[in-house]
Coordinates of C-alpha atoms in Angstrom, one line a residue:
Chain W
M147 CA 172.4 69.5 53.9
S148 CA 172.5 73.2 54.8
E149 CA 174.5 75.6 52.7
F150 CA 176.5 78.5 54.1
Y151 CA 177.0 81.1 51.3
G152 CA 176.8 78.3 48.8
T153 CA 179.2 75.9 50.7
T154 CA 177.9 72.6 51.9
L155 CA 179.8 71.2 55.0
P156 CA 180.5 67.6 55.8
N157 CA 178.7 67.9 59.1
G158 CA 177.2 70.4 61.4
L159 CA 180.3 71.1 63.4
M160 CA 182.4 74.3 63.2
L161 CA 185.4 74.0 65.5
G162 CA 187.6 76.6 67.1
T163 CA 191.4 76.2 67.1
A164 CA 192.3 77.9 70.5
Q165 CA 193.3 76.5 73.9
Y166 CA 194.3 73.0 72.8
P167 CA 197.1 71.3 74.8
S168 CA 199.2 70.9 71.6
P169 CA 199.0 71.3 67.8
A170 CA 198.9 67.5 67.4
I171 CA 195.8 67.3 69.6
L172 CA 194.1 70.1 67.7
A173 CA 194.7 68.2 64.5
D174 CA 193.4 65.0 66.0
A175 CA 190.2 66.7 67.2
F176 CA 189.5 67.8 63.6
K177 CA 190.3 64.4 62.2
R178 CA 188.1 62.5 64.7
S179 CA 185.2 64.9 64.5
G180 CA 185.2 65.5 60.7
A181 CA 184.6 69.2 61.4
G182 CA 184.6 71.1 58.1
V183 CA 185.3 74.6 59.4
A184 CA 188.1 75.9 61.6
T185 CA 187.7 79.3 63.2
V186 CA 191.0 81.3 63.4
S187 CA 192.1 84.7 64.4
L188 CA 194.8 87.4 63.8
R189 CA 197.2 88.5 66.4
R190 CA 200.5 90.4 66.6
E191 CA 203.4 88.6 65.0
S192 CA 207.0 88.8 66.0
G193 CA 209.6 89.0 63.3
Q194 CA 211.8 86.7 65.4
D195 CA 209.8 83.7 66.3
R196 CA 207.1 84.0 63.6
A197 CA 204.7 81.7 65.5
G198 CA 201.8 82.4 63.3
Q199 CA 203.5 80.9 60.3
D200 CA 203.7 77.4 61.9
F201 CA 200.1 77.7 63.0
W202 CA 199.0 78.6 59.5
Q203 CA 200.8 75.6 58.0
L204 CA 198.9 73.4 60.5
I205 CA 195.6 74.8 59.6
R206 CA 196.2 74.4 55.8
Q207 CA 197.1 70.8 56.4
L208 CA 193.7 70.2 57.9
G209 CA 192.0 70.8 54.6
V210 CA 189.0 72.5 56.1
H211 CA 187.3 75.8 55.4
V212 CA 188.8 78.7 57.4
L213 CA 186.5 81.1 59.2
P214 CA 188.5 84.1 60.5
N215 CA 187.0 86.0 63.4
T216 CA 187.1 89.5 64.7
A217 CA 187.3 88.3 68.3
G218 CA 188.2 91.0 70.8
C219 CA 187.0 93.9 68.7
H220 CA 184.8 96.4 70.5
S221 CA 184.1 99.0 67.8
V222 CA 182.8 98.9 64.2
K223 CA 186.0 100.4 62.9
E224 CA 188.2 97.8 64.7
A225 CA 186.1 94.9 63.5
V226 CA 185.9 96.2 59.9
T227 CA 189.7 96.8 59.7
T228 CA 190.4 93.4 61.3
A229 CA 188.1 91.8 58.7
H230 CA 190.0 93.4 55.8
M231 CA 193.3 92.1 57.3
A232 CA 191.9 88.7 57.7
R233 CA 190.6 88.6 54.1
E234 CA 194.1 89.3 52.9
V235 CA 195.9 86.8 55.1
F236 CA 193.4 83.9 54.9
D237 CA 192.3 84.6 51.3
T238 CA 188.6 84.1 52.1
R239 CA 185.5 86.3 52.0
W240 CA 184.1 84.5 55.1
I241 CA 184.3 86.5 58.3
K242 CA 182.9 85.6 61.7
L243 CA 181.9 89.0 62.8
E244 CA 182.2 89.8 66.5
V245 CA 181.7 93.2 67.9
I246 CA 181.8 92.8 71.7
G247 CA 179.6 95.1 73.8
E248 CA 180.1 93.9 77.3
E249 CA 183.0 92.4 79.1
D250 CA 181.5 90.1 81.7
T251 CA 179.2 88.3 79.3
L252 CA 181.1 89.0 76.0
Q253 CA 177.6 89.9 74.7
P254 CA 177.6 91.3 71.2
D255 CA 177.1 95.0 70.7
V256 CA 174.2 94.4 68.3
F257 CA 174.0 98.0 67.1
G258 CA 177.7 98.0 66.1
L259 CA 177.3 94.5 64.7
V260 CA 174.5 95.5 62.3
E261 CA 176.5 98.5 61.1
A262 CA 179.7 96.5 60.6
A263 CA 177.8 93.7 58.9
R264 CA 176.4 96.2 56.4
I265 CA 179.8 97.8 55.7
L266 CA 181.4 94.4 55.2
S267 CA 178.6 92.9 53.1
E268 CA 178.7 95.8 50.8
D269 CA 182.4 95.3 50.4
G270 CA 181.9 91.7 49.3
F271 CA 182.4 89.8 52.6
Q272 CA 180.3 86.8 53.5
V273 CA 179.4 87.6 57.1
F274 CA 178.7 85.1 59.9
P275 CA 177.5 87.5 62.6
Y276 CA 177.8 86.4 66.3
T277 CA 174.5 87.7 67.6
T278 CA 171.8 87.2 70.2
E279 CA 168.5 85.5 69.6
D280 CA 166.8 88.9 69.2
L281 CA 164.5 88.6 66.2
V282 CA 164.6 92.3 65.4
V283 CA 168.4 92.3 65.3
A284 CA 168.3 89.2 63.2
D285 CA 166.0 90.8 60.7
R286 CA 168.3 93.9 60.6
L287 CA 171.3 91.6 60.0
L288 CA 169.6 89.9 57.1
H289 CA 168.7 93.3 55.6
A290 CA 172.4 94.3 56.1
G291 CA 173.3 91.5 53.8
C292 CA 174.0 88.5 56.1
E293 CA 172.8 85.1 54.7
V294 CA 173.8 83.2 57.9
L295 CA 173.0 84.1 61.5
M296 CA 174.9 82.8 64.5
P297 CA 173.0 83.3 67.8
W298 CA 174.7 82.6 71.0
G299 CA 173.8 79.6 73.1
A300 CA 175.3 81.1 76.2
P301 CA 178.2 83.4 77.0
I302 CA 181.5 82.5 75.3
G303 CA 183.4 79.9 77.2
S304 CA 180.7 79.4 79.8
G305 CA 179.7 75.9 78.8
L306 CA 176.1 76.6 80.0
G307 CA 174.4 75.3 76.9
L308 CA 171.2 76.8 75.5
N309 CA 170.3 79.6 77.9
N310 CA 167.2 80.8 76.1
V311 CA 165.5 77.8 74.5
F312 CA 162.3 79.8 73.9
G313 CA 164.1 82.5 72.1
L314 CA 166.1 80.1 70.0
R315 CA 163.0 78.1 69.1
A316 CA 161.3 81.4 68.1
M317 CA 164.3 82.3 66.0
R318 CA 164.3 79.0 64.2
A319 CA 160.6 79.3 63.5
H320 CA 160.8 82.9 62.4
F321 CA 163.6 82.3 59.9
P322 CA 162.9 78.8 58.5
D323 CA 165.1 79.3 55.4
V324 CA 168.1 81.1 56.9
P325 CA 171.1 78.9 57.9
L326 CA 171.3 79.3 61.7
V327 CA 174.4 78.3 63.7
I328 CA 174.5 78.2 67.5
D329 CA 177.8 79.9 68.4
A330 CA 179.3 79.9 71.8
G331 CA 178.4 78.7 75.2
L332 CA 178.0 74.9 74.6
G333 CA 179.6 72.7 77.1
L334 CA 178.4 69.2 76.4
P335 CA 177.5 67.1 73.4
S336 CA 173.9 67.0 74.7
H337 CA 173.7 70.7 74.2
A338 CA 174.7 70.3 70.6
A339 CA 172.2 67.5 70.1
A340 CA 169.4 69.7 71.6
A341 CA 170.3 72.5 69.2
M342 CA 170.2 70.2 66.2
E343 CA 166.9 68.6 67.4
M344 CA 165.5 72.1 67.3
G345 CA 166.4 72.4 63.7
F346 CA 169.6 74.5 63.8
D347 CA 171.9 74.0 60.9
A348 CA 175.2 73.8 62.8
V349 CA 177.0 74.5 66.0
L350 CA 180.3 76.4 66.5
L351 CA 182.3 75.6 69.6
N352 CA 185.8 75.7 70.9
T353 CA 186.3 75.6 74.7
A354 CA 184.1 72.5 75.3
V355 CA 186.4 70.5 73.1
A356 CA 189.8 72.1 73.8
K357 CA 189.4 72.1 77.6
A358 CA 188.2 68.6 77.8
G359 CA 190.5 66.0 79.4
D360 CA 190.6 64.3 76.0
P361 CA 189.9 66.9 73.4
A362 CA 189.9 64.6 70.4
A363 CA 187.4 62.2 72.0
M364 CA 185.2 65.1 73.0
A365 CA 185.3 66.4 69.4
E366 CA 184.1 63.0 68.2
A367 CA 181.4 62.9 70.9
F368 CA 180.1 66.3 69.7
A369 CA 180.1 65.1 66.1
S370 CA 178.1 62.1 67.1
A371 CA 175.6 64.2 69.1
I372 CA 175.2 66.6 66.2
R373 CA 174.4 63.7 63.9
A374 CA 171.9 62.3 66.4
G375 CA 170.2 65.6 66.7
Q376 CA 170.0 66.0 62.9
L377 CA 168.5 62.6 62.5
A378 CA 166.0 63.3 65.3
H379 CA 164.9 66.6 63.8
A380 CA 164.4 64.9 60.4
A381 CA 162.4 62.2 62.1
D382 CA 159.8 64.7 63.4
P383 CA 159.9 64.3 67.2
M384 CA 156.7 63.8 69.2
G385 CA 155.4 66.8 71.1
P386 CA 155.6 66.9 74.9
R387 CA 152.5 66.5 77.1
D388 CA 151.8 67.1 80.7
M389 CA 150.0 63.9 81.6
A390 CA 151.0 60.3 81.2
A391 CA 149.7 58.2 78.2
P392 CA 150.2 54.5 78.5
S393 CA 152.3 53.1 75.7
T394 CA 151.2 49.5 76.2
P395 CA 147.6 48.9 74.9
V396 CA 145.0 48.9 77.7
I397 CA 142.4 46.9 75.6
G398 CA 142.8 43.2 76.0
K399 CA 144.4 43.4 79.5
A400 CA 143.4 40.5 81.7
F401 CA 141.1 41.2 84.6
L402 CA 143.0 39.7 87.5
Q403 CA 141.5 41.3 90.7
Chain E
M262 CA 213.1 107.2 62.9
K263 CA 211.1 106.2 66.0
L264 CA 208.1 104.0 65.4
L265 CA 205.7 101.8 67.3
L266 CA 205.8 98.2 66.1
N267 CA 203.0 96.1 67.6
G268 CA 202.9 98.5 70.5
A269 CA 206.7 98.4 71.2
P270 CA 208.9 101.4 70.5
I271 CA 211.6 100.8 67.9
D272 CA 214.2 102.9 66.0
A273 CA 214.3 101.9 62.4
Q274 CA 216.2 103.4 59.4
V275 CA 213.5 102.7 56.8
A276 CA 211.5 104.7 54.3
T277 CA 208.5 102.4 53.6
L278 CA 206.3 99.8 55.3
A279 CA 207.8 97.1 53.0
D280 CA 211.3 98.2 54.1
L281 CA 210.3 97.9 57.8
L282 CA 208.9 94.4 57.3
L283 CA 212.2 93.3 55.7
A284 CA 214.3 95.0 58.4
E285 CA 212.3 93.4 61.2
G286 CA 212.6 89.9 59.9
F287 CA 209.2 89.3 58.5
G288 CA 210.5 88.6 55.0
D289 CA 207.9 86.5 53.1
A290 CA 205.8 85.8 56.2
K291 CA 202.1 85.7 55.8
V292 CA 201.1 88.8 57.6
A293 CA 198.6 91.7 57.4
T294 CA 199.5 95.2 58.1
A295 CA 198.0 98.4 59.4
V296 CA 199.4 101.9 60.0
N297 CA 197.8 104.2 62.5
G298 CA 194.7 102.0 62.6
E299 CA 194.3 101.8 58.8
F300 CA 194.7 98.6 56.9
V301 CA 197.5 98.7 54.3
P302 CA 197.1 95.9 51.7
A303 CA 200.2 94.0 50.8
P304 CA 200.5 95.5 47.3
A305 CA 200.6 99.0 48.8
R306 CA 203.4 98.4 51.3
P307 CA 206.3 99.4 49.0
D308 CA 204.7 102.7 48.3
H309 CA 203.5 103.4 51.9
A310 CA 206.0 105.9 53.3
L311 CA 206.4 105.8 57.1
S312 CA 206.7 108.9 59.2
P313 CA 208.2 109.3 62.7
G314 CA 205.7 108.2 65.4
D315 CA 203.7 106.0 63.1
A316 CA 202.1 103.0 64.9
V317 CA 202.5 99.9 62.8
E318 CA 200.6 96.7 63.4
V319 CA 201.8 93.4 61.9
L320 CA 199.3 90.5 62.4
A321 CA 199.5 86.9 61.5
P322 CA 197.3 83.8 61.7
M323 CA 196.6 82.7 65.3
Q324 CA 194.4 80.3 67.1
G325 CA 190.8 81.5 67.5
G326 CA 187.3 80.4 68.6

């Protein structure tokens, strides 16, 4: 099993906690999928309703690892400050580092990402950077102190799957010993299976489960697909070929013309 | 004094960040704080004096992807 900063997870699923129809359905999705990581966020709290406190109790009861994000941050300073606040509230060194660079695609600002990753790594954070499949950026992130990389599959919330299979394959081949997580853009369990067949270590998703008609069932479907993909990768899949090759032996076939 | 709390103007008779949290009902809530864009760790709140016009952010756990 892959390790993420020394932590082994029960399966290859990291699951977001946003957009579920209810807290009970969120909890059921985690239970049925066996996901070992929950991504969470920080937002403004009201002293009157204190909504965040109830949510925090729910997450604690799940008994999973918590991965706070810096979602919505557009600058290095904003992301670094948010990470410090998250470390205090969630009592973890893990941070899912997002520095958004473009609004339509929510594409990461990879320049700011590398800078923020360096600052946070030097300050003792264990950074999970939301990045692209760019190999040069990946190398910079590793040099900045990251020990896990999280390339996007497709834009956040799009459900498009693996947009750049060639780039993701190249990344897997280029960094064989680095834990790699496909983060964002997955819409179907088959997308997750494909990622795992390619040798990725985990997938991180939210919308595909939370916005399904039956989120808990979809979470379970993703977990099954991830398991299938892991098994397939370990089983060393055959390579594709352009022309047919009969699977039934030709030798010994009767001559009946 | 006039302050901005999570983007909303308020008038609070407090001296420190810890006083403000108590006055605004946060009590022992699990929150993180920043003043004028700078993180203020929980142990530093009692000694962090507020000034008129300060922008205070109080953040709590929330759903995220």
